[in-house]
Short mmCIF file of C-alpha atoms in Angstrom, two decimals:
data_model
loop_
_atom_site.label_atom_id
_atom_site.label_comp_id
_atom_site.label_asym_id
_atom_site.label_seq_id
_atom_site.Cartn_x
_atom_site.Cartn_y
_atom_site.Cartn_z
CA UNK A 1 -0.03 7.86 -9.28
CA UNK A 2 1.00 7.47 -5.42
CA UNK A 3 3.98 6.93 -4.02
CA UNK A 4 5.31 4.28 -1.82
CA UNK A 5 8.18 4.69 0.50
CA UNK A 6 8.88 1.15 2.64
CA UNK A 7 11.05 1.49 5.70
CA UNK A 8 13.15 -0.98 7.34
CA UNK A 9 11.73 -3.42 9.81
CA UNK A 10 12.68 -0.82 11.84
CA UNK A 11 -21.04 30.35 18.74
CA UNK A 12 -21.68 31.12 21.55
CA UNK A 13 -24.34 29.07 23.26
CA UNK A 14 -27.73 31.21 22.75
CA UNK A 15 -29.81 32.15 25.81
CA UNK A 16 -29.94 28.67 27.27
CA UNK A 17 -33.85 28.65 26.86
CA UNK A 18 -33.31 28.14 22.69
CA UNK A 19 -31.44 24.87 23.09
CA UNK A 20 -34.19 23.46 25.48
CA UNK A 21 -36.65 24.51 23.17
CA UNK A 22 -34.61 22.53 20.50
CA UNK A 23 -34.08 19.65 22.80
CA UNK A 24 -38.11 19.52 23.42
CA UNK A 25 -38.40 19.32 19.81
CA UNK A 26 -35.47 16.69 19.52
CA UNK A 27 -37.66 14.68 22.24
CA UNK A 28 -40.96 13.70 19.54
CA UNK A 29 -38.16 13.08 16.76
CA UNK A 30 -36.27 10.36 18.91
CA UNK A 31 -40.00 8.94 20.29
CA UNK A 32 -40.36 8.10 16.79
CA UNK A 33 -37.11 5.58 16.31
CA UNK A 34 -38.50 2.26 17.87
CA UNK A 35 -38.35 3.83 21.52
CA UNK A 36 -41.25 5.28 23.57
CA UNK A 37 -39.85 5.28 26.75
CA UNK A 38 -38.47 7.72 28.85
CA UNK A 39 -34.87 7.83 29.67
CA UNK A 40 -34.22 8.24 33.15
CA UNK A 41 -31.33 5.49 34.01
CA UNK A 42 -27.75 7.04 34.60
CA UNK A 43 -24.74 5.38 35.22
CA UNK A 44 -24.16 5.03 39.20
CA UNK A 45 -20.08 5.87 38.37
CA UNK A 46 -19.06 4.83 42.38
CA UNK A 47 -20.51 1.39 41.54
CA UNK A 48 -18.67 0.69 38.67
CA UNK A 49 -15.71 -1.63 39.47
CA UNK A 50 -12.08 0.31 38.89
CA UNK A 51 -9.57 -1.93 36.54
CA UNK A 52 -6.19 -1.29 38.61
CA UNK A 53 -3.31 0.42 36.55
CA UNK A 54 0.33 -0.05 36.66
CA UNK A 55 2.57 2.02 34.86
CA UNK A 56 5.00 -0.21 32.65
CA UNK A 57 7.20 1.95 30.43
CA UNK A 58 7.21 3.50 26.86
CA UNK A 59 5.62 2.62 23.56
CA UNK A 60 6.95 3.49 19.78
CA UNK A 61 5.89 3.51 16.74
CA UNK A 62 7.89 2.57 13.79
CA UNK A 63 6.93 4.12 10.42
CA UNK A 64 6.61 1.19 7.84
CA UNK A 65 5.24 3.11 5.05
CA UNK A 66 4.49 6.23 3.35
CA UNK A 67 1.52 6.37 0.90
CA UNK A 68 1.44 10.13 -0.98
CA UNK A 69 -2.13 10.22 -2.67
CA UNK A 70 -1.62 13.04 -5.85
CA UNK A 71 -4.76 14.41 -7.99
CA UNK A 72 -5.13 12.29 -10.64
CA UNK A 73 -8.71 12.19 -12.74
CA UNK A 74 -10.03 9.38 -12.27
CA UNK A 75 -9.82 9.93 -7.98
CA UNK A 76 -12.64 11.65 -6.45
CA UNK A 77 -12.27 15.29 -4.81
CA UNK A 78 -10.93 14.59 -1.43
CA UNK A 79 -10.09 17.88 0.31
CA UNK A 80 -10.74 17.37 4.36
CA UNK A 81 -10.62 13.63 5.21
CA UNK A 82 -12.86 13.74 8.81
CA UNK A 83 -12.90 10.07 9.46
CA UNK A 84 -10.59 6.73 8.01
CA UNK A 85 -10.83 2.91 7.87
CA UNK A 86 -9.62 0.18 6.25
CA UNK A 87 -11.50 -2.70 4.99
CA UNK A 88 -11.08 -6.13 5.47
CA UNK A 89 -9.88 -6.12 2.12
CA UNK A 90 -7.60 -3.57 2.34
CA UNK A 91 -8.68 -0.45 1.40
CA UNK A 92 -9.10 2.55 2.14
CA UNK A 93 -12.67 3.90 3.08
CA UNK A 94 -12.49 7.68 3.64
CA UNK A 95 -15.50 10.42 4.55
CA UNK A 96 -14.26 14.36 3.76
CA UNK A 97 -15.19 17.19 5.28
CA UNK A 98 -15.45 19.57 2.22
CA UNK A 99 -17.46 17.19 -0.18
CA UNK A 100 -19.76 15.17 2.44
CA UNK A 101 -18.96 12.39 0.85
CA UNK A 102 -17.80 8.72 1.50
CA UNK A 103 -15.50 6.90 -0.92
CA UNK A 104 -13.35 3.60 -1.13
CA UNK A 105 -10.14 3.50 -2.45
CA UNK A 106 -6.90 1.05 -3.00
CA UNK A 107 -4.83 3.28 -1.90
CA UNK A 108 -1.46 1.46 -3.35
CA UNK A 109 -2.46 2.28 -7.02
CA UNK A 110 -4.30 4.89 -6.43
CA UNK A 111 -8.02 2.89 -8.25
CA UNK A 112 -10.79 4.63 -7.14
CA UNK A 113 -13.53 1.48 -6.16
CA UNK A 114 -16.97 3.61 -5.07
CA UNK A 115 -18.37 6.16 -3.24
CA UNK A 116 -21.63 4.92 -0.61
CA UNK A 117 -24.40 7.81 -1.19
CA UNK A 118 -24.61 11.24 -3.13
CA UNK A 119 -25.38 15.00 -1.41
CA UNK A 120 -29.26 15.22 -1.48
CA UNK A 121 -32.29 14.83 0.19
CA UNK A 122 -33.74 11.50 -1.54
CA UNK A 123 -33.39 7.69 -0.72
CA UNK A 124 -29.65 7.15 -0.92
CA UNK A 125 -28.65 10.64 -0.69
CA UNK A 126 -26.94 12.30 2.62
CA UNK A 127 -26.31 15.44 3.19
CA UNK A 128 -22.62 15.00 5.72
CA UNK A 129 -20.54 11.93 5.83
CA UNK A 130 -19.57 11.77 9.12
CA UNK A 131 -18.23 8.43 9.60
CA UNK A 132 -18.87 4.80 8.07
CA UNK A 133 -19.07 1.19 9.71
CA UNK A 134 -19.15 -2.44 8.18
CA UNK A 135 -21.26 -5.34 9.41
CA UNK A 136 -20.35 -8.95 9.16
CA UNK A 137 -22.37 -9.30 6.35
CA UNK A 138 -20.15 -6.87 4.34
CA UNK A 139 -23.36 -3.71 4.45
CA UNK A 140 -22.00 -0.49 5.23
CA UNK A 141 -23.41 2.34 7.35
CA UNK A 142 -23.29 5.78 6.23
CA UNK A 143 -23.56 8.48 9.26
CA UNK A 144 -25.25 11.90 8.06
CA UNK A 145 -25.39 13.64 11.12
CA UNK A 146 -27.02 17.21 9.45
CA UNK A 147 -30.12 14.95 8.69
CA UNK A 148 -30.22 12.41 11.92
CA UNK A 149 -30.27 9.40 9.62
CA UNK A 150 -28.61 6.51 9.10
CA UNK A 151 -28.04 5.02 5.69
CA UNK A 152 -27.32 1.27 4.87
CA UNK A 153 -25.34 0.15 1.60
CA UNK A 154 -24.26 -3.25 0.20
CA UNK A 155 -20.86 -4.01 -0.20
CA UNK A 156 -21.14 -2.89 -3.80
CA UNK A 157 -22.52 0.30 -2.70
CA UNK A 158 -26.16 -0.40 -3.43
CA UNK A 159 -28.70 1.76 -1.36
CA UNK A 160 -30.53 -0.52 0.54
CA UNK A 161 -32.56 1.34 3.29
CA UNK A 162 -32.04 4.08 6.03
CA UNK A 163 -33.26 4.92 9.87
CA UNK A 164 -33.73 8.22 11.67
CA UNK A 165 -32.40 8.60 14.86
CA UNK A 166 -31.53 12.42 16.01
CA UNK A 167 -28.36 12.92 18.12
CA UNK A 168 -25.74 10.18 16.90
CA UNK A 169 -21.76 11.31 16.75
CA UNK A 170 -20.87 7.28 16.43
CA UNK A 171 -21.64 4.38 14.73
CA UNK A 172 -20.71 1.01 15.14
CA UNK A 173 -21.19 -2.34 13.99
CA UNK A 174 -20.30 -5.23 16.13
CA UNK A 175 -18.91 -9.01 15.36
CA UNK A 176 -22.58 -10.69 16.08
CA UNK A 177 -26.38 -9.54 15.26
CA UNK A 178 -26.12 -5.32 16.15
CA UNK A 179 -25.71 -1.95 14.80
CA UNK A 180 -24.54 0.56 17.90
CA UNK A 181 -25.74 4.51 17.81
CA UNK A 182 -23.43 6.42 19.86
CA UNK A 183 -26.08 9.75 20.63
CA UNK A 184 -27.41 12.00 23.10
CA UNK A 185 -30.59 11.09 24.29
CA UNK A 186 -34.09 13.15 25.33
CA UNK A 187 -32.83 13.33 28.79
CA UNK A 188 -29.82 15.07 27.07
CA UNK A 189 -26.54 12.46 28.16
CA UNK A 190 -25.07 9.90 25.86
CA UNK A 191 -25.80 6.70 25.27
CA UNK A 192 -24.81 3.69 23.92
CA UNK A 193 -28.00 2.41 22.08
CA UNK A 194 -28.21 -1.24 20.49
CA UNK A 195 -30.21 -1.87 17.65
CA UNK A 196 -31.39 -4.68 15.33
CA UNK A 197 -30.07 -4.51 11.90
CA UNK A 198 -33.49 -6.29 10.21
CA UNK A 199 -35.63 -3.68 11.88
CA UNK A 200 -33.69 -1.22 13.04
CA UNK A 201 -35.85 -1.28 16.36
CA UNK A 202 -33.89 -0.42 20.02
CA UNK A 203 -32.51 -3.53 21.57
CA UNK A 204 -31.01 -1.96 24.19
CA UNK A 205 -29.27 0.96 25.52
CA UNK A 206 -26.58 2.06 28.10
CA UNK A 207 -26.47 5.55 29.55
CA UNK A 208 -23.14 6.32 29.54
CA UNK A 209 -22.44 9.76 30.84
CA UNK A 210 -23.75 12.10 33.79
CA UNK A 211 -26.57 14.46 33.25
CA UNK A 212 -24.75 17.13 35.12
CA UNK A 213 -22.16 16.98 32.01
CA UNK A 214 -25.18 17.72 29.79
CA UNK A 215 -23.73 20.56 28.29
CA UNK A 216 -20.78 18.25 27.46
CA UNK A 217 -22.41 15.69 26.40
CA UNK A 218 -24.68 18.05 24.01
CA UNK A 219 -22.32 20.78 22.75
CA UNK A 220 -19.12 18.59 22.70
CA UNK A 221 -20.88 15.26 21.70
CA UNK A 222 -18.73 14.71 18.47
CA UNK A 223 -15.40 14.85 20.26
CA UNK A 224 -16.74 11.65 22.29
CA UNK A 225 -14.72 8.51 21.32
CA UNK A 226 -15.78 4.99 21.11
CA UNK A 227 -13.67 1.43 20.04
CA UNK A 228 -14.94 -2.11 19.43
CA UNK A 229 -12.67 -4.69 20.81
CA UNK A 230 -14.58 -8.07 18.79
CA UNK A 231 -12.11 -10.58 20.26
CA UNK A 232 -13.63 -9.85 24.35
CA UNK A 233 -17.29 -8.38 22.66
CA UNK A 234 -16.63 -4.98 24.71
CA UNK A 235 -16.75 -1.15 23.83
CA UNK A 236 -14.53 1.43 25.28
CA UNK A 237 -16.48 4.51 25.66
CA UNK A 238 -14.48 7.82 26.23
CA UNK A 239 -16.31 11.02 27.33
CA UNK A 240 -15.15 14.48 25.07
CA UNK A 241 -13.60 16.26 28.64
CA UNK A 242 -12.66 12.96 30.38
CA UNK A 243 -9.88 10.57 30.97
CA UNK A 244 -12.09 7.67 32.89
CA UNK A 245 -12.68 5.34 29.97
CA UNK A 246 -16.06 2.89 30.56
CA UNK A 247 -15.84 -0.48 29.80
CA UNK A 248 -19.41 -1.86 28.28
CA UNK A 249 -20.22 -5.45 27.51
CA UNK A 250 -21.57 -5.27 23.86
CA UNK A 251 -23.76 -8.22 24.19
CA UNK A 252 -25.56 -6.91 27.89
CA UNK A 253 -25.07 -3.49 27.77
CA UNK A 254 -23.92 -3.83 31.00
CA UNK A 255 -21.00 -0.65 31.99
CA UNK A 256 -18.60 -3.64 33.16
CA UNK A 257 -15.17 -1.58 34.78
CA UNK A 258 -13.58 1.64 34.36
CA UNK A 259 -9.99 2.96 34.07
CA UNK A 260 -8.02 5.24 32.89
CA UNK A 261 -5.03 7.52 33.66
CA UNK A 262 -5.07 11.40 34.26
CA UNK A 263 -3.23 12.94 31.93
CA UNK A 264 -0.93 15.71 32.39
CA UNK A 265 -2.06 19.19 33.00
CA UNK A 266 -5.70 17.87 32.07
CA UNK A 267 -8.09 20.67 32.89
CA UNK A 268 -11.98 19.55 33.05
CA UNK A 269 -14.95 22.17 31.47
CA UNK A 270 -16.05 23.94 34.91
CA UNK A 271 -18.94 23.26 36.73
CA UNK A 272 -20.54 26.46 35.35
CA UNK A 273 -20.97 24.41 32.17
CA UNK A 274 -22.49 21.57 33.29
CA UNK A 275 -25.94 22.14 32.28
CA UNK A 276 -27.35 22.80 29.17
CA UNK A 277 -29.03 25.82 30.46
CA UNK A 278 -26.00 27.52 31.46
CA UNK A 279 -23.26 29.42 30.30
CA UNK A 280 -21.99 30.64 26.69
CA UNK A 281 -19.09 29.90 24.05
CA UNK A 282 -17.96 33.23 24.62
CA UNK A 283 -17.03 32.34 28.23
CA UNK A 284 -15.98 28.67 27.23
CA UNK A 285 -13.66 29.87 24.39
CA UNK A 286 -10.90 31.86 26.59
CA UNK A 287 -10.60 28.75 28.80
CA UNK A 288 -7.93 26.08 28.47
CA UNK A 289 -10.03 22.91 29.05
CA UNK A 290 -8.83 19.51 27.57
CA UNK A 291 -10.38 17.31 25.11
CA UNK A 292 -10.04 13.68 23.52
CA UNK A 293 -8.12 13.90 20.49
CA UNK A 294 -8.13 10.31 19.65
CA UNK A 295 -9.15 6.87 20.53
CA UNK A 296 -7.65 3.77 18.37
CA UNK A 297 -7.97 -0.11 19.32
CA UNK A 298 -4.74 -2.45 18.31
CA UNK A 299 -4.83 -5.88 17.48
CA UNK A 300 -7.74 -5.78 20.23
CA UNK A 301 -5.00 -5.29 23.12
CA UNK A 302 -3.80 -1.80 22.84
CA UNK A 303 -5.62 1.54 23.45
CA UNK A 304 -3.91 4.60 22.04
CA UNK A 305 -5.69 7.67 23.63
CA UNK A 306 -4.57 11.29 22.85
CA UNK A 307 -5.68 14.23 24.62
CA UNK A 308 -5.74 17.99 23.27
CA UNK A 309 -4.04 20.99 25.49
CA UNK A 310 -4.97 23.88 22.80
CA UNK A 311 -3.32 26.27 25.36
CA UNK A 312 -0.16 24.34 24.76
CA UNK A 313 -0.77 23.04 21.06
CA UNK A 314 0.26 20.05 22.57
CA UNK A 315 -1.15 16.09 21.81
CA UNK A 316 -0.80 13.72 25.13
CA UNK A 317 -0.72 10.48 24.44
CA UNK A 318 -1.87 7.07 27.02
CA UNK A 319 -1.56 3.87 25.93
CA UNK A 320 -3.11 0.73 27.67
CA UNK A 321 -2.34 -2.88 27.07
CA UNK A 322 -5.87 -4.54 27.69
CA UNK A 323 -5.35 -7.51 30.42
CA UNK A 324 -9.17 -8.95 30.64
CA UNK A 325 -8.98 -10.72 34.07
CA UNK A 326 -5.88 -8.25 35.67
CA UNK A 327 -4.05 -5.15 36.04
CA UNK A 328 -3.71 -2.97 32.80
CA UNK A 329 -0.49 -2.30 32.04
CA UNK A 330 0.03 2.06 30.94
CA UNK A 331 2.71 3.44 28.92
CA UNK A 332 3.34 6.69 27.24
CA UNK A 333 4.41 7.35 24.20
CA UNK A 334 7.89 7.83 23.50
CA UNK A 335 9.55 11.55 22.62
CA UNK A 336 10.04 10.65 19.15
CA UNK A 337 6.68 9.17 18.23
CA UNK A 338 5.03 11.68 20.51
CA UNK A 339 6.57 14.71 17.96
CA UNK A 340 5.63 13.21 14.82
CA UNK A 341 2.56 12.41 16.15
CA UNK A 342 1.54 16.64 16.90
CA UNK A 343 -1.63 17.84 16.65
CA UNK A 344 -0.75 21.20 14.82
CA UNK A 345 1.06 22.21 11.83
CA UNK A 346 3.84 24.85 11.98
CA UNK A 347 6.13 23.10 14.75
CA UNK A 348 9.41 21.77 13.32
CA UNK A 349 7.70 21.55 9.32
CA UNK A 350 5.88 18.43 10.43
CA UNK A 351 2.36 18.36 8.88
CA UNK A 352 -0.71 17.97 11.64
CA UNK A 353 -2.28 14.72 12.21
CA UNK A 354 -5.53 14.01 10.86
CA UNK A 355 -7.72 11.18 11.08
CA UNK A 356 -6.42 8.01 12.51
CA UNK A 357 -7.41 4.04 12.27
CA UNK A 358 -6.20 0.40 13.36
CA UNK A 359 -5.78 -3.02 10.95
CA UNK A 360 -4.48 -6.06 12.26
CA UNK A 361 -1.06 -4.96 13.80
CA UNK A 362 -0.93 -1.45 12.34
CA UNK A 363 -1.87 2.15 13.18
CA UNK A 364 -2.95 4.18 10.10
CA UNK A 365 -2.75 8.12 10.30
CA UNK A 366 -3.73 10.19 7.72
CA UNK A 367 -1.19 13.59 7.03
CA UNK A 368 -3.08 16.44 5.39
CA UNK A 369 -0.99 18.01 2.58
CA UNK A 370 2.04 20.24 3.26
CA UNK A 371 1.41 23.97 1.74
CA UNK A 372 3.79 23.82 -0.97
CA UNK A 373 2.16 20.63 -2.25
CA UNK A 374 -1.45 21.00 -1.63
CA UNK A 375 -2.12 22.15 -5.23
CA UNK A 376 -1.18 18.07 -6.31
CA UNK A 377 -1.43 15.73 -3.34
CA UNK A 378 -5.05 14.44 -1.71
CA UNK A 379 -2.82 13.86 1.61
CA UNK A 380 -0.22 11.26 2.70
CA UNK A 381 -1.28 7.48 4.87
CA UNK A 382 1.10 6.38 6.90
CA UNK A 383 1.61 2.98 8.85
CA UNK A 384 3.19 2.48 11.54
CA UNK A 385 3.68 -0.70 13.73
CA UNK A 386 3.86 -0.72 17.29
CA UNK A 387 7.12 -1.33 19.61
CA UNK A 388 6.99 -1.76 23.69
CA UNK A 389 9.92 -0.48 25.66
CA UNK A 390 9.13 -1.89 29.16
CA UNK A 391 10.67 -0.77 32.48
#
């Protein structure tokens, strides 16, 4: 049974040559998805207009509820939840880590719906579930990034049909006609590629990072972050060693504005590693570079970013409130908030964050299980609403 508390409104990179081997024999793979041309378009980043930013105060977040999730039978083995969403019914829609699979809960009685997909090689079957999305027409979208395919369900979890496409960290579905890859291309940068859900075939695609940050864009591709806000039809696209977030018109393609905020003691990967022919783990590892820890869209107006100082153990947080034709307003998040919301375990008995999601008004984070409980609870949801403290 769960639980319900309510509160108060209150290795190291081989000899360089092996991965451009691999990426030659990426290149035929990706030919073969509905795209024969050659990628050779980069975003020009001094051309792209600058949103102006004006710092505005502090942001909360008020825990609403507590959901514990405890073994019971009839829930399926959920051991490393990687990814989180919740339907527009309600539920819970979780991919783990330790299974590779994807499953659909209610997550207030603890009834297990479905799982989309089972571990194997055959029509239907996946063999990592890295992350889901849902389409207007209620068909989900099953990410197995070990196999570079992408598998389509119905709503009742029906295999309907499935695409290759080698290189994807992300997808997406957006409010009109489109199913978005997030992947690194041939030319070895991201992009943002558009495709059309009957056929599957490329509609369009945005280049979205530099080739000099190949190895960055290659290595570190699954720490990139991407949000759909459906109200203005625009991604946010967030590199995995960046803090300038690129605005991209979903219906164009078109990289519209930039912004975004330096964090704190943010330390990029050196120039040494900016090609995928150069440099090793070994010599990455010792450094203290920052990464994206999270990217989550509110109520289509506010951007919760978190950034990742492992030299620190510490979890930065920006938050923008989306103005469309003006100045974004930028706030940080407040003391409290910003120490339940830590990264790592260990520091004051406050379990580490894991994966993290939006509905409506709410921000949903999911807790792994404390140590001394792990042998009966799944992990913990909690909601939390959001409160502005302005200057």
């Amino acid at each position: 049974m769960s639980r319900v508390h309510t509160y108060p409104d209150s290795s190291s990179i081989f000899p360089a040559r092996v991965f451009l081997i691999a990426g030659a024999l990426i290149v035929g793979t990706i030919a073969g998805c509905g795209w024969t041309g050659v990628v050779d378009e980069v975003p020009d980043e001094e051309r792209i207009p600058e949103k102006p930013l004006r710092n505005a105060g502090k942001v909360a977040l008020e825990l609403r509820e507590s959901v514990e999730l405890v073994f019971d039978k009839d829930l399926p083995e959920i051991g490393d939840v990687e990814w989180m969403g919740i339907s527009p019914e309600g539920t819970l829609m979780v991919t783990d880590r330790e299974s590779h699979q994807a499953h659909e809960i209610n997550y207030r009685d603890l009834e297990y719906i479905r799982s989309f997909g089972r571990i194997g090689r055959g029509p239907g079957e996946h063999l990592s579930a890295d992350n889901l999305t849902m389409d207007p027409e209620g068909r989900v979208y099953l990410l197995d990034g070990v196999q570079g395919q992408i598998l389509r369900y119905d709503r009742k979890g029906r295999f309907l049909d499935r695409t290759q496409s080698i290189g994807v960290s992300k997808i997406h579905a957006g409010r009109n006609d489109g199913v978005f890859f997030l992947r690194v291309n041939a030319s070895l940068i991201m992009e943002l590629q558009r495709r059309d859900p009957a056929t599957w075939a490329v509609l369009s695609r945005t280049p979205v990072s530099d080739p000099n940050q190949s190895y960055v864009s290659f290595r570190m591709r699954h720490l990139a972050k991407l949000c759909y806000n459906a109200s203005l039809q625009v991604f946010y696209y967030l590199g995995p060693n960046d803090y300038s977030i690129k605005e991209i018109d979903a219906v164009t393609g078109e990289i519209t504005a930039k912004f975004g905020r330096r964090p704190q003691g943010f330390v990029a990967v050196p120039d040494l590693f900016h090609d995928i022919g150069r440099g090793t783990f070994d010599e990455l590892r010792p450094l203290d570079i920052t990464t994206v820890g999270s990217m989550t869209l509110v109520e289509d107006r506010y951007l919760f970013v978190s950034y990742d100082h492992p030299e620190t153990l510490a979890r930065e947080w920006v938050v923008y409130l989306i103005n469309p034709s003006g100045t974004f307003d930028v706030f940080d998040l407040d003391d409290v908030t910003s120490g339940r919301l830590r990264r790592f375990s260990g520091h004051g008995g406050v379990p580490r964050m894991g994966a993290i999601t939006a509905a409506q008004e709410f921000i949903y984070i999911w807790r792994p299980p404390r140590g001394e409980v792990a042998d009966r609870s799944i992990g913990t949801i909690e909601k939390y609403a959001v409160v502005l403290d302005l200057n």
